Coordinates of N, CA, C and O in Angstrom, one line a residue:
M1 N -14.5 -53.1 -9.5 CA -15.3 -54.4 -10.3 C -16.1 -53.0 -10.9 O -16.8 -52.3 -10.5
T2 N -15.6 -53.1 -12.6 CA -16.9 -52.1 -13.1 C -17.6 -52.5 -14.3 O -16.7 -53.5 -15.2
L3 N -18.8 -52.8 -14.4 CA -19.4 -53.3 -15.1 C -19.9 -52.3 -16.4 O -20.6 -51.1 -16.1
T4 N -20.1 -52.9 -17.7 CA -20.7 -51.8 -18.6 C -22.0 -52.6 -18.9 O -21.7 -53.6 -19.0
D5 N -23.4 -52.1 -18.9 CA -24.4 -52.7 -19.2 C -25.1 -52.4 -20.7 O -24.2 -52.2 -21.3
A6 N -25.6 -53.3 -21.2 CA -25.9 -52.7 -22.6 C -26.6 -51.9 -23.0 O -26.2 -51.2 -24.5
G7 N -26.9 -50.8 -22.4 CA -27.0 -49.2 -22.1 C -25.3 -48.6 -22.3 O -25.4 -47.5 -22.7
N8 N -24.2 -49.4 -22.4 CA -23.2 -48.8 -22.2 C -22.9 -47.9 -20.7 O -22.1 -46.5 -21.1
T9 N -24.1 -47.8 -20.2 CA -23.9 -47.2 -18.7 C -22.7 -48.1 -17.4 O -23.2 -49.2 -17.6
A10 N -21.7 -47.3 -16.8 CA -20.7 -47.9 -16.4 C -21.0 -48.2 -14.9 O -21.8 -47.0 -14.4
T11 N -21.2 -49.3 -13.8 CA -21.4 -49.5 -12.9 C -20.4 -50.4 -11.9 O -19.8 -50.9 -12.7
T12 N -20.3 -49.4 -10.9 CA -18.8 -50.2 -9.9 C -19.4 -50.9 -8.7 O -20.6 -50.4 -8.4
I13 N -18.9 -52.5 -8.8 CA -19.7 -53.0 -7.8 C -18.4 -53.7 -7.1 O -17.3 -54.2 -7.4
V14 N -19.2 -53.8 -5.7 CA -18.1 -54.1 -5.1 C -18.2 -55.6 -4.3 O -19.7 -55.9 -3.6
A15 N -17.6 -56.5 -4.7 CA -18.0 -57.9 -4.4 C -17.2 -58.4 -3.5 O -16.0 -58.4 -3.2
S16 N -17.8 -59.2 -2.8 CA -17.4 -60.0 -1.5 C -16.2 -60.5 -2.2 O -16.2 -61.4 -3.3
G17 N -15.2 -60.9 -1.8 CA -13.8 -61.2 -2.3 C -14.3 -62.9 -2.6 O -14.5 -63.7 -2.0
E18 N -13.0 -63.3 -3.6 CA -13.4 -64.5 -3.7 C -12.7 -65.4 -2.8 O -11.7 -65.4 -1.9
R19 N -13.5 -66.8 -2.8 CA -13.4 -67.8 -1.7 C -13.3 -69.0 -2.3 O -13.7 -69.2 -3.1
I20 N -12.4 -69.8 -1.7 CA -11.9 -70.6 -2.5 C -12.8 -71.8 -1.1 O -12.7 -71.8 -0.6
V21 N -13.7 -72.9 -1.7 CA -14.6 -73.6 -1.1 C -14.0 -74.9 -0.7 O -15.1 -75.7 -0.1
G22 N -13.4 -75.3 -1.5 CA -12.8 -76.9 -1.7 C -12.3 -77.3 -2.4 O -11.8 -76.3 -3.6
G23 N -11.8 -78.3 -3.2 CA -11.3 -79.2 -4.3 C -12.4 -79.9 -4.9 O -13.4 -79.7 -5.0
R24 N -11.8 -80.7 -5.4 CA -12.4 -81.7 -6.5 C -13.4 -82.7 -5.1 O -12.9 -83.4 -4.5
P25 N -14.8 -82.6 -5.3 CA -15.3 -83.2 -4.4 C -15.4 -84.8 -4.1 O -14.8 -85.4 -5.8
A26 N -15.1 -85.6 -3.4 CA -15.3 -87.1 -3.4 C -16.0 -87.7 -4.3 O -17.6 -86.9 -4.3
G27 N -15.9 -88.4 -5.1 CA -16.7 -89.3 -6.0 C -16.9 -88.6 -7.2 O -17.9 -89.4 -8.2
C28 N -16.3 -87.7 -7.6 CA -16.2 -87.0 -8.7 C -15.3 -87.5 -9.4 O -14.2 -87.4 -9.0
P29 N -15.7 -87.1 -10.9 CA -14.3 -87.6 -12.1 C -13.4 -85.9 -12.0 O -13.9 -85.1 -11.3
S30 N -12.3 -86.3 -12.5 CA -11.1 -85.2 -12.4 C -11.8 -83.7 -13.3 O -11.2 -83.2 -12.9
S31 N -12.9 -84.2 -14.3 CA -13.3 -82.6 -14.9 C -14.7 -83.0 -13.9 O -15.7 -83.4 -14.2
F32 N -14.7 -81.8 -12.8 CA -15.9 -82.6 -12.0 C -16.9 -81.2 -11.8 O -17.5 -80.8 -11.1
C33 N -16.7 -79.9 -13.1 CA -18.1 -78.8 -12.7 C -19.2 -79.3 -12.4 O -20.1 -78.8 -11.8
G34 N -19.7 -80.3 -13.8 CA -20.7 -80.7 -13.6 C -21.3 -81.8 -12.3 O -22.4 -81.4 -11.4
C35 N -20.4 -82.3 -11.9 CA -20.5 -83.3 -10.5 C -20.9 -82.1 -9.2 O -21.7 -82.7 -8.4
G36 N -19.7 -81.3 -9.1 CA -20.1 -80.3 -8.1 C -21.3 -79.4 -8.2 O -21.7 -79.1 -7.2
A37 N -21.9 -79.1 -9.6 CA -22.6 -78.4 -9.2 C -24.1 -79.2 -9.0 O -25.1 -78.8 -8.1
S38 N -23.9 -80.6 -9.3 CA -25.0 -81.4 -8.9 C -25.2 -81.5 -7.2 O -26.2 -81.9 -7.0
L39 N -24.2 -81.3 -6.6 CA -23.9 -81.4 -5.5 C -24.3 -80.4 -4.8 O -25.3 -80.7 -4.0
R40 N -23.9 -79.2 -5.5 CA -24.4 -77.6 -4.6 C -26.1 -78.1 -4.8 O -26.8 -77.2 -4.1
V41 N -26.4 -77.9 -6.2 CA -28.1 -78.3 -6.6 C -28.9 -79.0 -5.5 O -29.9 -78.9 -5.0
F42 N -28.2 -80.5 -6.2 CA -28.9 -81.9 -5.4 C -29.0 -82.4 -4.4 O -29.3 -82.9 -3.8
G43 N -27.7 -82.0 -3.5 CA -27.0 -82.1 -2.3 C -26.2 -84.1 -2.8 O -26.4 -84.6 -1.8
R44 N -26.4 -84.3 -3.6 CA -25.7 -85.4 -4.0 C -24.8 -85.5 -5.9 O -25.6 -84.9 -6.6
V45 N -24.4 -86.6 -6.1 CA -23.9 -86.7 -7.0 C -24.6 -87.1 -8.1 O -25.4 -88.4 -7.8
V46 N -24.7 -86.6 -9.4 CA -26.2 -87.1 -10.2 C -25.0 -87.4 -11.2 O -25.0 -86.6 -12.2
P47 N -24.4 -89.0 -11.5 CA -23.9 -89.4 -12.7 C -24.0 -88.7 -14.2 O -22.8 -88.2 -15.0
E48 N -25.3 -88.9 -14.3 CA -25.4 -88.0 -15.6 C -25.4 -86.3 -16.0 O -25.4 -86.5 -17.1
L49 N -25.3 -86.2 -15.0 CA -24.9 -84.6 -14.8 C -23.4 -84.0 -14.8 O -22.8 -83.5 -14.9
N50 N -22.3 -85.4 -14.8 CA -20.8 -85.2 -14.9 C -20.7 -83.9 -16.0 O -19.8 -83.1 -15.7
P51 N -20.8 -84.5 -17.0 CA -20.7 -83.8 -18.0 C -21.4 -81.9 -18.6 O -22.5 -82.5 -18.5
A52 N -20.8 -81.1 -18.7 CA -21.2 -79.7 -18.5 C -22.3 -79.7 -19.4 O -23.3 -79.1 -19.0
S53 N -22.1 -80.2 -20.3 CA -22.9 -80.3 -21.6 C -24.5 -80.7 -21.7 O -25.6 -80.2 -22.0
N54 N -24.7 -81.8 -20.2 CA -25.5 -82.6 -20.1 C -26.4 -81.6 -19.7 O -27.5 -81.6 -19.4
W55 N -26.0 -80.6 -18.8 CA -26.9 -79.5 -18.0 C -27.9 -78.7 -19.4 O -29.0 -78.3 -18.4
L56 N -27.5 -78.8 -20.1 CA -28.1 -77.8 -21.1 C -29.6 -78.6 -21.8 O -30.6 -77.8 -22.4
R57 N -29.7 -80.1 -21.2 CA -31.2 -80.6 -21.2 C -32.1 -79.7 -20.6 O -33.6 -79.8 -20.9
F58 N -31.7 -79.2 -19.6 CA -32.9 -78.6 -18.8 C -33.6 -77.3 -18.9 O -33.0 -76.9 -20.1
P59 N -34.9 -77.3 -18.7 CA -35.4 -75.7 -19.5 C -34.7 -74.4 -19.5 O -34.1 -74.0 -18.4
R60 N -34.8 -73.6 -20.0 CA -34.4 -72.3 -20.4 C -35.0 -71.5 -19.3 O -36.2 -71.9 -19.2
T61 N -34.3 -70.3 -18.4 CA -35.2 -69.4 -17.8 C -34.2 -68.3 -17.3 O -33.3 -68.2 -17.9
A62 N -34.7 -67.3 -16.9 CA -34.1 -66.3 -16.0 C -33.0 -66.2 -15.3 O -33.2 -67.4 -14.6
P63 N -32.0 -65.6 -15.2 CA -31.4 -65.8 -14.1 C -31.5 -65.6 -12.9 O -32.6 -64.7 -13.1
A64 N -31.5 -66.3 -11.8 CA -32.0 -66.5 -10.5 C -30.8 -67.2 -9.7 O -30.5 -68.3 -10.1
P65 N -31.1 -67.0 -8.5 CA -30.2 -67.5 -7.4 C -30.9 -69.5 -7.4 O -32.1 -69.5 -7.7
G66 N -29.9 -70.3 -7.5 CA -30.5 -72.1 -7.5 C -30.2 -72.0 -9.2 O -30.1 -73.1 -9.0
M67 N -30.3 -70.7 -10.1 CA -30.1 -71.7 -11.5 C -29.3 -71.7 -11.7 O -28.2 -71.7 -11.5
V68 N -28.4 -72.6 -13.1 CA -27.3 -72.8 -13.4 C -26.9 -72.3 -14.8 O -27.7 -72.1 -16.0
A69 N -25.7 -71.5 -14.9 CA -25.4 -71.1 -16.0 C -24.4 -72.3 -16.6 O -23.5 -73.4 -16.0
A70 N -24.9 -72.9 -17.7 CA -24.0 -74.2 -18.7 C -23.6 -73.2 -20.2 O -24.6 -72.8 -20.6
R71 N -23.1 -74.7 -20.3 CA -22.0 -74.3 -21.7 C -21.4 -75.6 -22.2 O -21.0 -76.0 -21.3
R72 N -20.9 -76.0 -23.3 CA -20.1 -77.3 -23.7 C -18.9 -77.1 -22.8 O -18.5 -76.0 -22.9
G73 N -18.6 -77.7 -22.1 CA -17.2 -77.4 -21.5 C -17.2 -77.0 -19.8 O -16.1 -77.2 -18.8
H74 N -18.0 -76.4 -19.6 CA -18.5 -75.6 -18.2 C -19.7 -75.3 -17.6 O -21.0 -75.1 -18.2
V75 N -19.6 -75.2 -16.2 CA -21.4 -75.3 -15.5 C -21.1 -74.7 -14.1 O -20.0 -74.9 -13.7
F76 N -22.2 -73.5 -13.9 CA -21.6 -73.3 -12.5 C -23.2 -72.6 -11.9 O -24.0 -73.2 -12.7
V77 N -23.3 -72.4 -10.5 CA -24.2 -72.2 -10.5 C -24.5 -71.2 -9.4 O -23.5 -70.5 -8.6
L78 N -25.7 -70.6 -9.8 CA -25.7 -68.6 -9.8 C -26.1 -68.9 -8.0 O -27.2 -69.3 -7.5
E79 N -25.6 -67.8 -7.7 CA -25.6 -67.6 -5.8 C -26.6 -66.1 -5.8 O -27.8 -66.7 -5.4
Q80 N -25.9 -65.1 -6.3 CA -26.2 -64.1 -5.8 C -26.0 -63.0 -6.6 O -25.1 -63.1 -7.4
H81 N -27.5 -62.2 -7.5 CA -26.9 -61.5 -8.4 C -25.9 -60.2 -8.2 O -26.3 -59.5 -6.7
L82 N -24.7 -59.5 -8.8 CA -24.2 -59.0 -8.3 C -24.6 -57.0 -9.4 O -24.2 -56.1 -8.9
G83 N -24.8 -57.6 -10.5 CA -25.6 -56.1 -11.4 C -25.3 -56.6 -12.4 O -23.8 -57.1 -12.6
G84 N -26.0 -56.2 -13.7 CA -25.5 -56.6 -15.2 C -25.7 -57.5 -15.3 O -26.5 -58.7 -14.7
D85 N -24.4 -58.3 -15.4 CA -24.9 -59.7 -16.6 C -23.8 -60.4 -15.7 O -23.2 -61.7 -15.5
M86 N -23.3 -59.9 -14.1 CA -22.1 -60.3 -13.5 C -22.8 -61.3 -11.6 O -23.9 -60.5 -11.1
W87 N -22.3 -62.1 -11.3 CA -23.3 -63.3 -10.4 C -22.5 -64.1 -10.1 O -21.1 -64.0 -10.0
M88 N -22.2 -64.0 -8.2 CA -21.4 -64.3 -7.6 C -21.7 -66.3 -7.8 O -23.2 -66.2 -7.8
A89 N -20.9 -67.0 -8.1 CA -21.3 -68.2 -8.7 C -20.3 -69.1 -7.3 O -19.6 -69.2 -7.0
Y90 N -21.1 -70.4 -7.5 CA -20.4 -71.5 -7.0 C -20.3 -71.8 -8.6 O -21.0 -73.2 -8.7
D91 N -18.5 -71.9 -7.9 CA -18.0 -72.5 -9.5 C -16.4 -74.2 -8.8 O -15.5 -73.5 -8.8
A92 N -17.4 -75.1 -9.5 CA -16.5 -76.1 -9.3 C -15.4 -76.0 -10.2 O -16.5 -76.1 -11.3
N93 N -14.6 -76.8 -10.1 CA -13.6 -77.0 -11.3 C -13.0 -75.3 -11.8 O -13.3 -75.6 -13.0
S94 N -13.3 -74.2 -11.1 CA -12.8 -73.1 -11.9 C -11.9 -72.9 -11.9 O -11.2 -71.6 -12.4
G95 N -10.6 -73.7 -11.9 CA -9.0 -73.6 -12.3 C -8.1 -73.9 -11.1 O -8.7 -73.9 -10.0
G96 N -7.2 -74.4 -11.3 CA -6.5 -74.9 -10.3 C -7.1 -76.4 -9.8 O -6.7 -76.5 -8.5
H97 N -7.9 -77.3 -10.3 CA -9.0 -77.9 -9.6 C -9.4 -77.8 -8.0 O -9.4 -78.5 -7.6
T98 N -9.6 -76.2 -8.3 CA -10.4 -75.6 -7.2 C -11.9 -75.6 -7.4 O -12.3 -75.7 -8.2
T99 N -12.7 -75.3 -6.3 CA -14.1 -74.8 -6.3 C -14.4 -73.3 -5.5 O -13.6 -73.4 -4.2
R100 N -14.8 -73.0 -6.0 CA -14.6 -71.1 -5.5 C -16.4 -70.5 -5.6 O -17.0 -71.5 -7.0
M101 N -16.4 -69.9 -4.7 CA -17.4 -68.7 -4.9 C -16.6 -67.7 -5.2 O -16.1 -66.6 -4.5
H102 N -17.4 -66.9 -6.3 CA -16.3 -65.8 -7.0 C -17.7 -65.3 -8.1 O -18.4 -66.0 -8.5
A103 N -17.5 -63.9 -8.5 CA -17.8 -63.2 -9.5 C -18.0 -64.0 -10.7 O -16.8 -63.9 -11.0
R104 N -19.0 -63.9 -11.5 CA -18.7 -64.5 -13.3 C -19.6 -63.6 -13.8 O -20.9 -63.4 -13.7
S105 N -19.1 -63.8 -15.2 CA -20.1 -63.3 -16.4 C -21.0 -64.2 -16.6 O -20.7 -65.3 -17.0
L106 N -21.9 -64.0 -16.9 CA -22.8 -64.8 -17.7 C -22.9 -65.0 -19.4 O -23.6 -65.7 -19.8
R107 N -22.3 -64.3 -19.9 CA -22.0 -63.8 -21.5 C -21.7 -65.3 -22.1 O -20.3 -66.0 -21.0
G108 N -21.9 -65.7 -22.7 CA -21.6 -66.8 -23.5 C -22.1 -67.9 -22.6 O -21.8 -69.5 -23.2
Y109 N -23.1 -68.1 -21.5 CA -23.7 -69.1 -20.8 C -24.8 -68.9 -21.3 O -25.8 -68.0 -21.2
T110 N -26.0 -70.5 -20.8 CA -26.8 -70.5 -21.4 C -27.7 -70.7 -19.9 O -27.2 -71.5 -18.9
I111 N -28.7 -70.1 -19.4 CA -29.4 -70.6 -18.0 C -30.1 -71.0 -17.9 O -31.1 -71.0 -18.7
V112 N -30.2 -72.2 -17.2 CA -31.3 -73.1 -17.2 C -31.8 -73.3 -15.5 O -30.9 -73.1 -14.5
N113 N -33.4 -73.9 -15.7 CA -33.8 -74.4 -14.6 C -33.7 -76.1 -13.8 O -34.4 -76.7 -14.7
P114 N -32.4 -76.2 -13.2 CA -32.4 -77.5 -12.9 C -33.5 -78.7 -12.3 O -33.7 -79.7 -12.0
R115 N -34.6 -77.7 -11.9 CA -35.5 -78.4 -11.1 C -37.0 -78.1 -11.9 O -37.9 -78.2 -11.5
G116 N -36.8 -77.7 -13.5 CA -37.8 -77.3 -14.0 C -38.3 -78.6 -14.9 O -37.8 -79.6 -15.4

């Protein structure tokens, strides 16, 4: 994987492989990224956080492990910084109704602190 930072410097990052870690968690709706994120962050389903856009109500923060990347329509939990704007993410409903740990860019997302 090659990344380019804001200064146009190319960086090659070898990220551990993408892993499918599950499907739709029990008790979550069919659009389950917000529900899956609440399970990861809080250890339980928080129904009011099922819509991804509701995560935008938390305070803005800098990217760090345990913080959440949110936008209208999708949300994922930051696990480990890989370099540049790339993070290993816990990404529920990341495509094909699966939950994955995989590299994600933060472009287009707002970083929020769910404990703030």
